[in-house]
Coordinates of C-alpha atoms in Angstrom, one line a residue:
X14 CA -21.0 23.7 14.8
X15 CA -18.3 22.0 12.8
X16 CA -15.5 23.7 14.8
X17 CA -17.0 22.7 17.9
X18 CA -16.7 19.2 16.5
X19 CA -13.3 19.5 15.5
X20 CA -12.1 21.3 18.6
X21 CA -13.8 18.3 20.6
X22 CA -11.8 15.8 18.1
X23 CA -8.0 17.5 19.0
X24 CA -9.1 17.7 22.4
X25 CA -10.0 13.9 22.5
X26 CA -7.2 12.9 20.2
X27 CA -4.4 14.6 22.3
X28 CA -6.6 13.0 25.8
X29 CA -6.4 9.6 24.2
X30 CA -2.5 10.5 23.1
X31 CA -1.3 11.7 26.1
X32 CA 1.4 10.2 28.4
X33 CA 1.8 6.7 29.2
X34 CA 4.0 4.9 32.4
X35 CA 5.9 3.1 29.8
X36 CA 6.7 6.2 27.9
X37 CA 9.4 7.4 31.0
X38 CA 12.7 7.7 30.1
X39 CA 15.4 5.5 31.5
X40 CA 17.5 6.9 33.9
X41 CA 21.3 7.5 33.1
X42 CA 23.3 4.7 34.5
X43 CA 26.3 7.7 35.5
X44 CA 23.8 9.2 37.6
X45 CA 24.3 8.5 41.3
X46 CA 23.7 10.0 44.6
X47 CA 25.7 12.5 46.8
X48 CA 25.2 13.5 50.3
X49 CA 25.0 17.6 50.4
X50 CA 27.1 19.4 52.7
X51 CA 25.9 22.2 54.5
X52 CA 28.0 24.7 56.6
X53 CA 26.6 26.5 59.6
X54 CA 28.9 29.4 60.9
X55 CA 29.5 30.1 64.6
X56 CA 28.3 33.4 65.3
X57 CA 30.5 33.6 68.4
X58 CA 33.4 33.6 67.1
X59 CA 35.5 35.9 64.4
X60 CA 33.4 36.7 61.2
X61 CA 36.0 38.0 59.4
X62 CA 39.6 38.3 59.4
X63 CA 41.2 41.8 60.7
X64 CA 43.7 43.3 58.2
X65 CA 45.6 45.1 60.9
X66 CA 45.8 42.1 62.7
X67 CA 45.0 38.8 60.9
X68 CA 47.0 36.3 63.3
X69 CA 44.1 37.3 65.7
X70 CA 41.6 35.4 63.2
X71 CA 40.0 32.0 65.2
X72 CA 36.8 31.2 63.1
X73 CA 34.6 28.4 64.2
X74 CA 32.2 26.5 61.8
X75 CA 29.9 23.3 61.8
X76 CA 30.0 20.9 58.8
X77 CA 26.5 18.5 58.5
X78 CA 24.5 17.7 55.6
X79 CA 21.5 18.1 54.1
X80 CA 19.7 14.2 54.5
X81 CA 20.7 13.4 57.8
X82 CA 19.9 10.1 56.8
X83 CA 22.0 9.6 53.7
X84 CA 25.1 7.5 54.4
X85 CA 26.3 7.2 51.2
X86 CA 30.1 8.7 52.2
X87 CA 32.5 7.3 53.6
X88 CA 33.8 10.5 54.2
X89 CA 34.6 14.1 54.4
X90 CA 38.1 16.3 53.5
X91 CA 37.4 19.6 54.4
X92 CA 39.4 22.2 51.7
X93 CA 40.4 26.1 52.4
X94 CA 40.7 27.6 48.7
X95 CA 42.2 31.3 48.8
X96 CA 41.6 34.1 46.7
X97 CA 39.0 31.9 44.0
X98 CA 42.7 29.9 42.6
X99 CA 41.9 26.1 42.6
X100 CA 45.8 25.8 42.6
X101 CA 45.4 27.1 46.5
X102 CA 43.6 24.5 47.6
X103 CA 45.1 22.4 50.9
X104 CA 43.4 20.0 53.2
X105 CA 42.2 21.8 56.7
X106 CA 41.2 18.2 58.0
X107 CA 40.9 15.0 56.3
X108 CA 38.9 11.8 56.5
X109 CA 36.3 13.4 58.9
X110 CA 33.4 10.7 59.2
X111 CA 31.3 11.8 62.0
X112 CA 28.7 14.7 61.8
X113 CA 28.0 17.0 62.6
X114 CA 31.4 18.1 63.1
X115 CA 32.6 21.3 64.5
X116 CA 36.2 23.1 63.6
X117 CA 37.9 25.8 64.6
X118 CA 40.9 27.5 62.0
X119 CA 43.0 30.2 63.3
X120 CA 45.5 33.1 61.1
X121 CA 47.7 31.5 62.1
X122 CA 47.1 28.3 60.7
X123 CA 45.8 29.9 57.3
X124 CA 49.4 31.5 57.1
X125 CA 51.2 28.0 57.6
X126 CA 49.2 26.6 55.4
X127 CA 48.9 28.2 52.4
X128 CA 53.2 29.1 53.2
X129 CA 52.0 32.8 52.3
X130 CA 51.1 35.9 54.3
X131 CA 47.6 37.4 54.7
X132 CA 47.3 40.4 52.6
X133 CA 44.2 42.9 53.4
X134 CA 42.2 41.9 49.5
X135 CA 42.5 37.9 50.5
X136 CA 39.5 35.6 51.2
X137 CA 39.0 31.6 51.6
X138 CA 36.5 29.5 51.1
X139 CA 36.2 26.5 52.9
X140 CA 34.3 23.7 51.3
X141 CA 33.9 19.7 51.9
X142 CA 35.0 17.2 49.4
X143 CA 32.8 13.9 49.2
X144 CA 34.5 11.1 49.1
X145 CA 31.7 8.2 48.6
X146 CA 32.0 4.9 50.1
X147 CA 32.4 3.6 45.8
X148 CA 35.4 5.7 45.9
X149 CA 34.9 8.6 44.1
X150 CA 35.0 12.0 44.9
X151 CA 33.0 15.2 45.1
X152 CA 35.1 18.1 45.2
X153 CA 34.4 21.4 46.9
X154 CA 35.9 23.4 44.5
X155 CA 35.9 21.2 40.9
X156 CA 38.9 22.0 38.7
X157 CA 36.9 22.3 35.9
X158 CA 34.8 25.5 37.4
X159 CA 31.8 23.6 36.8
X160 CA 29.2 23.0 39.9
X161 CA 28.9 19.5 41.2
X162 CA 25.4 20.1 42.5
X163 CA 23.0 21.1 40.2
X164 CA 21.9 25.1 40.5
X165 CA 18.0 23.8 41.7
X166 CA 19.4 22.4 44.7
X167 CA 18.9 25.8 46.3
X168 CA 15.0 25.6 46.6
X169 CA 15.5 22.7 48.5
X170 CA 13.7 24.3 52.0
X171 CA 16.3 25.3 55.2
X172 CA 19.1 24.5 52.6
X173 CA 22.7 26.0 54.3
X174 CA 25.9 26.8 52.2
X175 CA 27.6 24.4 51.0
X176 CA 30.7 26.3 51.1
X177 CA 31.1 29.4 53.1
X178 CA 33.8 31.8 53.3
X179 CA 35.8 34.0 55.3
X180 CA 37.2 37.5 54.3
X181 CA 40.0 39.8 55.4
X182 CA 38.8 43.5 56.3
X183 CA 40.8 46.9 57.2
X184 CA 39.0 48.2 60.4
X185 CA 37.5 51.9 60.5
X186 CA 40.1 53.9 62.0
X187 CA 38.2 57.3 62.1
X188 CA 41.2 59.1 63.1
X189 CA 42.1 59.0 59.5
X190 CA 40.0 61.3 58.4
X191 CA 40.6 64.4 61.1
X192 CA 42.7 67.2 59.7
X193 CA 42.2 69.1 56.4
X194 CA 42.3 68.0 53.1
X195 CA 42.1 69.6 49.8
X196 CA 40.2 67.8 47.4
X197 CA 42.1 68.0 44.1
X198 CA 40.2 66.5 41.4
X199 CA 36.4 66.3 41.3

């Protein structure tokens, strides 16, 4: 009987102790708001880029964002990174303020942009930076390696990348592999 009456006095006690309104934090004054980019890729167009042939590339790709109804940008640079380096990074097109917005990039304008040739291990990720109409800016691709959105974001529901990316592959060329060949090392 006497453990039932002190079970019923911690229950009560942490009851009467429990959580008040005026016991929630303040928020951080740092902490702001950010639209979310989100990438849709054009299925009709090139996937990926051919290694044999990589001035054939012409992606297409739709930049929107998440809240429709957020318009706290002022605007959009949309950024190709290749190969993961940060130091890669050039502007596809800048100051893009209406969305959705649709974009086409080419081989041939990956080549004359990054001043380099396609090789068949390559890949580049295309991401938006942020600018916000106070100025500052969201990148794509942070210097720092560290994500600008936290890693939660991606239960929000119908969430699309926020960066996507494209990737240069050798094509099956089965007449490679007709002949003999002697295998010599297991």
């Amino acid at each position: 009987m006497q453990t039932r009456i002190i079970y019923g006095f911690i229950i009560a006690l942490i009851f009467s102790m429990g959580c008040r309104k005026s016991d929630a934090p303040e928020l951080p004054d740092n902490l702001g708001r950010s639209p979310i980019p989100q990438f849709s890729v054009d299925s009709s167009a090139d996937l990926t880029i051919s290694g044999q042939d990589p001035d054939s590339f012409t992606g297409k790709f739709t930049l929107d964002q998440y809240f429709t109804s957020d318009h706290s940008y002022k605007s959009f640079d949309i950024v190709v990174r290749k190969d993961g380096d940060n130091g890669s990074i050039k502007i596809l097109e800048a100051d893009v303020t209406q969305l959705p917005a649709s974009f086409t990039i080419t081989g041939a304008q990956l080549k004359a942009m990054l001043d380099a040739p396609i090789e068949t291990t390559d890949f580049f990720d295309i991401g938006a930076d942020v600018i916000l109409t106070n100025g500052q800016k969201i990148e794509a691709f942070p210097s720092d390696g560290n994500p600008n959105y936290d890693p939660n974001i991606s239960t929000l529901p119908n969430l699309r990348p926020f960066t996507m990316q494209y990737g240069v592959f050798c094509d099956y060329d089965p007449s490679v592999y007709i002949g003999n060949f002697v295998v010599v090392q297991d």
